[in-house]
Amino acid sequence: GEDVEQSLFLSVREGDSSVINCTYTDSSSTYLYWYKQEPGAGLQLLTYIFSNMDMKQDQRLTVLLNKKDKHLSLRIADTQTGDSAIYFCAGVSGGYNKLIFGAGTRLAVHP
Amino acid sequence: NAGVTQTPKFQVLKTGQSMTLQCAQDMNHEYMSWYRQDPGMGLRLIHYSVGAGITDQGEVPNGYNVSRSTTEDFPLRLLSAAPSQTSVYFCASSRDRVTEAFFGQGTRLTVV
């Protein structure tokens, strides 16, 4: 099954770029996702990438996928205080109907 | 559209008590799941369902039961609460296994 790992904490200055990294084990994951959780709330889908893509850009967000290294990253350009949240990487476990999440990276944005 | 609705939002139980966490969705989604969120451990899958009448175990099913009698509802039952079940519980639904999962607001459960 799928195993997903992330670093737990990232601190950036407002206006800088943030890069959140994730590694996964199941190479058959068709889609890989980034979810955002704001304090006291559930998770919301931020963006996703299909496994046959290397990169996806959506406004301030850029997702990079390195299938050889099983590495996924989320870059947030011009990071704002409103981006402070926990970001979860997730993949669908191959052969199972399960969405497997990493531990989440807490992004703190300071002035 | 309400999306995914969980009740209650907060609950305190004594060890050994039982209770049911409710989850309902109004999007006609086939897939529904229950996760628990613990600090530093992300979300761990408890049980999931791929349609009415069909349920299966996730990573951490012990101590929990589910049923799926309708497409809309997917309740999670704690049979005999233990302090190790203190956590935040999230219900999610999706149209299928690869599309966006929609999450409820969570239930914060404390077992004393």
Tab-separated table of C-alpha atoms in Angstrom:
chain	number	residue	atom	x	y	z
A	1	GLY	CA	0.000	0.000	0.000
A	2	GLU	CA	0.824	3.656	-0.105
A	3	ASP	CA	3.036	5.388	2.428
A	4	VAL	CA	3.401	9.175	2.295
A	5	GLU	CA	5.985	11.228	4.181
A	6	GLN	CA	6.331	14.964	4.730
A	7	SER	CA	8.404	17.255	6.883
A	8	LEU	CA	6.309	18.583	9.769
A	9	PHE	CA	7.087	22.280	9.859
A	10	LEU	CA	8.063	25.146	7.556
A	11	SER	CA	8.492	28.807	8.424
A	12	VAL	CA	8.740	31.502	5.733
A	13	ARG	CA	8.690	35.262	5.516
A	14	GLU	CA	5.701	36.958	3.937
A	15	GLY	CA	6.342	37.537	0.229
A	16	ASP	CA	8.867	34.698	-0.083
A	17	SER	CA	8.188	31.404	-1.834
A	18	SER	CA	7.316	28.306	0.182
A	19	VAL	CA	8.243	24.809	-0.938
A	20	ILE	CA	6.601	21.861	0.770
A	21	ASN	CA	7.988	18.432	-0.036
A	22	CYS	CA	6.495	14.968	0.022
A	23	THR	CA	7.711	11.463	-0.804
A	24	TYR	CA	5.492	8.500	-1.552
A	25	THR	CA	6.023	4.793	-2.045
A	26	ASP	CA	3.258	3.548	-4.341
A	27	SER	CA	4.284	4.251	-7.922
A	28	SER	CA	0.848	3.183	-9.158
A	29	SER	CA	-0.876	6.197	-7.575
A	30	THR	CA	-2.817	7.696	-10.454
A	31	TYR	CA	-3.364	11.040	-8.805
A	32	LEU	CA	-1.431	12.883	-6.121
A	33	TYR	CA	-3.104	15.614	-4.138
A	34	TRP	CA	-2.397	18.601	-1.955
A	35	TYR	CA	-4.972	19.426	0.692
A	36	LYS	CA	-5.024	22.478	2.961
A	37	GLN	CA	-6.357	22.551	6.509
A	38	GLU	CA	-6.968	25.860	8.214
A	39	PRO	CA	-7.295	25.989	12.026
A	40	GLY	CA	-10.439	24.326	13.319
A	41	ALA	CA	-11.584	23.269	9.868
A	42	GLY	CA	-11.676	20.200	7.692
A	43	LEU	CA	-9.418	19.632	4.712
A	44	GLN	CA	-9.963	21.282	1.362
A	45	LEU	CA	-8.465	20.191	-1.934
A	46	LEU	CA	-5.864	22.725	-3.038
A	47	THR	CA	-4.610	21.121	-6.225
A	48	TYR	CA	-3.735	17.751	-7.701
A	49	ILE	CA	-1.505	16.297	-10.384
A	50	PHE	CA	-2.034	13.335	-12.629
A	51	SER	CA	0.778	10.798	-12.578
A	52	ASN	CA	1.684	11.309	-16.237
A	53	MET	CA	2.464	14.992	-15.639
A	54	ASP	CA	5.727	16.539	-14.421
A	55	MET	CA	4.385	19.920	-13.475
A	56	LYS	CA	1.137	21.727	-12.925
A	57	GLN	CA	0.723	25.432	-12.337
A	58	ASP	CA	-2.365	27.088	-10.903
A	59	GLN	CA	-1.965	30.804	-10.141
A	60	ARG	CA	0.466	31.009	-7.188
A	61	LEU	CA	0.718	27.248	-6.868
A	62	THR	CA	3.178	25.023	-8.716
A	63	VAL	CA	3.207	21.266	-8.264
A	64	LEU	CA	6.276	19.306	-9.357
A	65	LEU	CA	6.290	15.536	-9.671
A	66	ASN	CA	9.446	13.444	-9.963
A	67	LYS	CA	8.197	9.936	-10.590
A	68	LYS	CA	11.656	8.401	-10.630
A	69	ASP	CA	12.361	9.608	-7.087
A	70	LYS	CA	8.682	9.413	-6.022
A	71	HIS	CA	8.893	13.008	-4.899
A	72	LEU	CA	6.143	15.594	-4.983
A	73	SER	CA	6.471	19.255	-4.108
A	74	LEU	CA	4.152	22.221	-3.721
A	75	ARG	CA	5.511	25.693	-4.308
A	76	ILE	CA	3.531	28.706	-3.158
A	77	ALA	CA	4.741	31.950	-4.703
A	78	ASP	CA	4.465	35.261	-2.830
A	79	THR	CA	3.391	33.531	0.379
A	80	GLN	CA	0.825	35.467	2.413
A	81	THR	CA	-0.260	35.230	6.044
A	82	GLY	CA	-3.508	33.692	4.812
A	83	ASP	CA	-1.482	30.755	3.528
A	84	SER	CA	-0.642	29.748	7.109
A	85	ALA	CA	-2.167	26.293	7.484
A	86	ILE	CA	-1.333	22.608	7.482
A	87	TYR	CA	-0.699	21.148	4.039
A	88	PHE	CA	-1.251	17.466	3.397
A	89	CYS	CA	0.107	15.419	0.563
A	90	ALA	CA	-2.075	12.432	-0.374
A	91	GLY	CA	-2.160	9.593	-2.851
A	92	VAL	CA	-4.617	6.888	-3.763
A	93	SER	CA	-3.373	3.508	-2.616
A	94	GLY	CA	-2.907	1.337	-5.670
A	95	GLY	CA	-5.491	-1.426	-5.890
A	96	TYR	CA	-7.454	-0.060	-2.943
A	97	ASN	CA	-10.101	2.596	-2.671
A	98	LYS	CA	-8.163	4.547	-0.075
A	99	LEU	CA	-6.804	8.059	0.075
A	100	ILE	CA	-3.580	7.921	2.128
A	101	PHE	CA	-2.328	11.125	3.733
A	102	GLY	CA	1.037	12.270	4.900
A	103	ALA	CA	1.448	13.659	8.422
A	104	GLY	CA	0.999	17.230	7.181
A	105	THR	CA	3.376	20.196	6.995
A	106	ARG	CA	2.515	23.167	9.168
A	107	LEU	CA	3.345	26.349	7.255
A	108	ALA	CA	3.904	29.436	9.384
A	109	VAL	CA	4.156	32.773	7.560
A	110	HIS	CA	5.718	35.645	9.483
A	111	PRO	CA	6.089	39.338	8.574
B	1	ASN	CA	-25.706	22.524	-0.726
B	2	ALA	CA	-24.586	21.514	2.757
B	3	GLY	CA	-21.785	19.199	1.562
B	4	VAL	CA	-20.594	16.876	4.338
B	5	THR	CA	-22.174	17.408	7.734
B	6	GLN	CA	-20.777	15.900	10.911
B	7	THR	CA	-22.385	15.894	14.319
B	8	PRO	CA	-21.586	16.536	17.072
B	9	LYS	CA	-18.729	19.033	16.798
B	10	PHE	CA	-17.454	18.283	20.300
B	11	GLN	CA	-17.986	15.329	22.635
B	12	VAL	CA	-16.586	14.173	25.952
B	13	LEU	CA	-17.038	10.520	26.881
B	14	LYS	CA	-16.141	8.454	29.866
B	15	THR	CA	-14.064	5.318	29.357
B	16	GLY	CA	-16.334	2.444	28.427
B	17	GLN	CA	-19.190	4.536	27.076
B	18	SER	CA	-20.433	4.031	23.534
B	19	MET	CA	-21.530	6.622	21.034
B	20	THR	CA	-22.160	7.235	17.360
B	21	LEU	CA	-20.599	9.990	15.296
B	22	GLN	CA	-22.932	11.037	12.526
B	23	CYS	CA	-21.936	11.879	8.958
B	24	ALA	CA	-24.244	12.851	6.136
B	25	GLN	CA	-23.583	14.101	2.608
B	26	ASP	CA	-25.993	15.512	0.073
B	27	MET	CA	-23.847	15.203	-3.044
B	28	ASN	CA	-24.902	11.657	-3.958
B	29	HIS	CA	-21.313	10.484	-3.547
B	30	GLU	CA	-20.628	6.778	-3.544
B	31	TYR	CA	-17.383	6.908	-1.588
B	32	MET	CA	-17.363	7.818	2.099
B	33	SER	CA	-14.581	7.505	4.656
B	34	TRP	CA	-13.786	8.114	8.288
B	35	TYR	CA	-10.378	9.401	9.364
B	36	ARG	CA	-8.876	10.285	12.697
B	37	GLN	CA	-6.340	13.073	13.021
B	38	ASP	CA	-3.694	12.975	15.719
B	39	PRO	CA	-0.784	15.415	16.138
B	40	GLY	CA	2.213	14.492	13.993
B	41	MET	CA	0.407	11.528	12.436
B	42	GLY	CA	-1.717	13.128	9.783
B	43	LEU	CA	-5.007	11.496	8.918
B	44	ARG	CA	-5.388	7.767	9.336
B	45	LEU	CA	-8.168	5.883	7.654
B	46	ILE	CA	-10.524	4.058	10.018
B	47	HIS	CA	-13.215	2.633	7.733
B	48	TYR	CA	-14.489	3.404	4.271
B	49	SER	CA	-17.401	2.572	2.027
B	50	VAL	CA	-17.643	2.396	-1.744
B	51	GLY	CA	-21.424	2.392	-1.807
B	52	ALA	CA	-24.553	1.598	0.187
B	53	GLY	CA	-24.247	-1.780	1.857
B	54	ILE	CA	-20.478	-2.024	1.307
B	55	THR	CA	-17.884	-1.167	3.951
B	56	ASP	CA	-14.269	-2.089	4.535
B	57	GLN	CA	-11.535	-1.538	7.079
B	58	GLY	CA	-8.846	1.064	6.827
B	59	GLU	CA	-5.552	1.349	8.708
B	60	VAL	CA	-6.905	1.671	12.260
B	61	PRO	CA	-10.336	-0.045	12.464
B	62	ASN	CA	-10.117	-1.571	15.938
B	63	GLY	CA	-12.702	-0.251	18.373
B	64	TYR	CA	-14.913	1.215	15.641
B	65	ASN	CA	-17.868	-0.054	13.635
B	66	VAL	CA	-19.559	1.423	10.585
B	67	SER	CA	-22.568	0.727	8.444
B	68	ARG	CA	-23.849	2.210	5.199
B	69	SER	CA	-27.574	1.622	4.848
B	70	THR	CA	-28.091	4.658	2.609
B	71	THR	CA	-25.931	6.591	0.153
B	72	GLU	CA	-26.236	9.719	2.292
B	73	ASP	CA	-25.286	8.467	5.760
B	74	PHE	CA	-22.166	6.829	7.142
B	75	PRO	CA	-22.196	6.704	10.961
B	76	LEU	CA	-19.149	5.705	12.998
B	77	ARG	CA	-19.776	3.809	16.226
B	78	LEU	CA	-17.403	3.641	19.149
B	79	LEU	CA	-18.259	0.435	20.961
B	80	SER	CA	-16.472	1.033	24.284
B	81	ALA	CA	-14.564	4.310	24.342
B	82	ALA	CA	-10.915	4.324	25.430
B	83	PRO	CA	-8.586	7.282	26.100
B	84	SER	CA	-6.565	6.214	23.021
B	85	GLN	CA	-9.584	7.191	20.924
B	86	THR	CA	-9.240	10.830	21.942
B	87	SER	CA	-8.801	12.495	18.580
B	88	VAL	CA	-10.379	14.661	15.913
B	89	TYR	CA	-12.542	12.621	13.560
B	90	PHE	CA	-13.229	13.600	9.975
B	91	CYS	CA	-15.743	12.190	7.568
B	92	ALA	CA	-15.139	12.581	3.830
B	93	SER	CA	-17.011	11.767	0.654
B	94	SER	CA	-16.092	11.642	-3.021
B	95	ARG	CA	-17.702	10.708	-6.292
B	96	ASP	CA	-15.169	7.964	-6.883
B	97	ARG	CA	-11.744	6.867	-5.717
B	98	VAL	CA	-9.735	9.453	-7.609
B	99	THR	CA	-11.821	12.615	-7.552
B	100	GLU	CA	-11.787	15.342	-4.923
B	101	ALA	CA	-12.681	14.288	-1.398
B	102	PHE	CA	-14.937	16.673	0.499
B	103	PHE	CA	-14.455	16.810	4.245
B	104	GLY	CA	-16.752	17.604	7.115
B	105	GLN	CA	-15.746	20.105	9.798
B	106	GLY	CA	-14.658	17.391	12.193
B	107	THR	CA	-15.701	16.041	15.587
B	108	ARG	CA	-13.346	16.637	18.482
B	109	LEU	CA	-13.700	13.674	20.855
B	110	THR	CA	-12.171	13.457	24.306
B	111	VAL	CA	-12.317	10.227	26.299
B	112	VAL	CA	-11.584	10.603	29.995
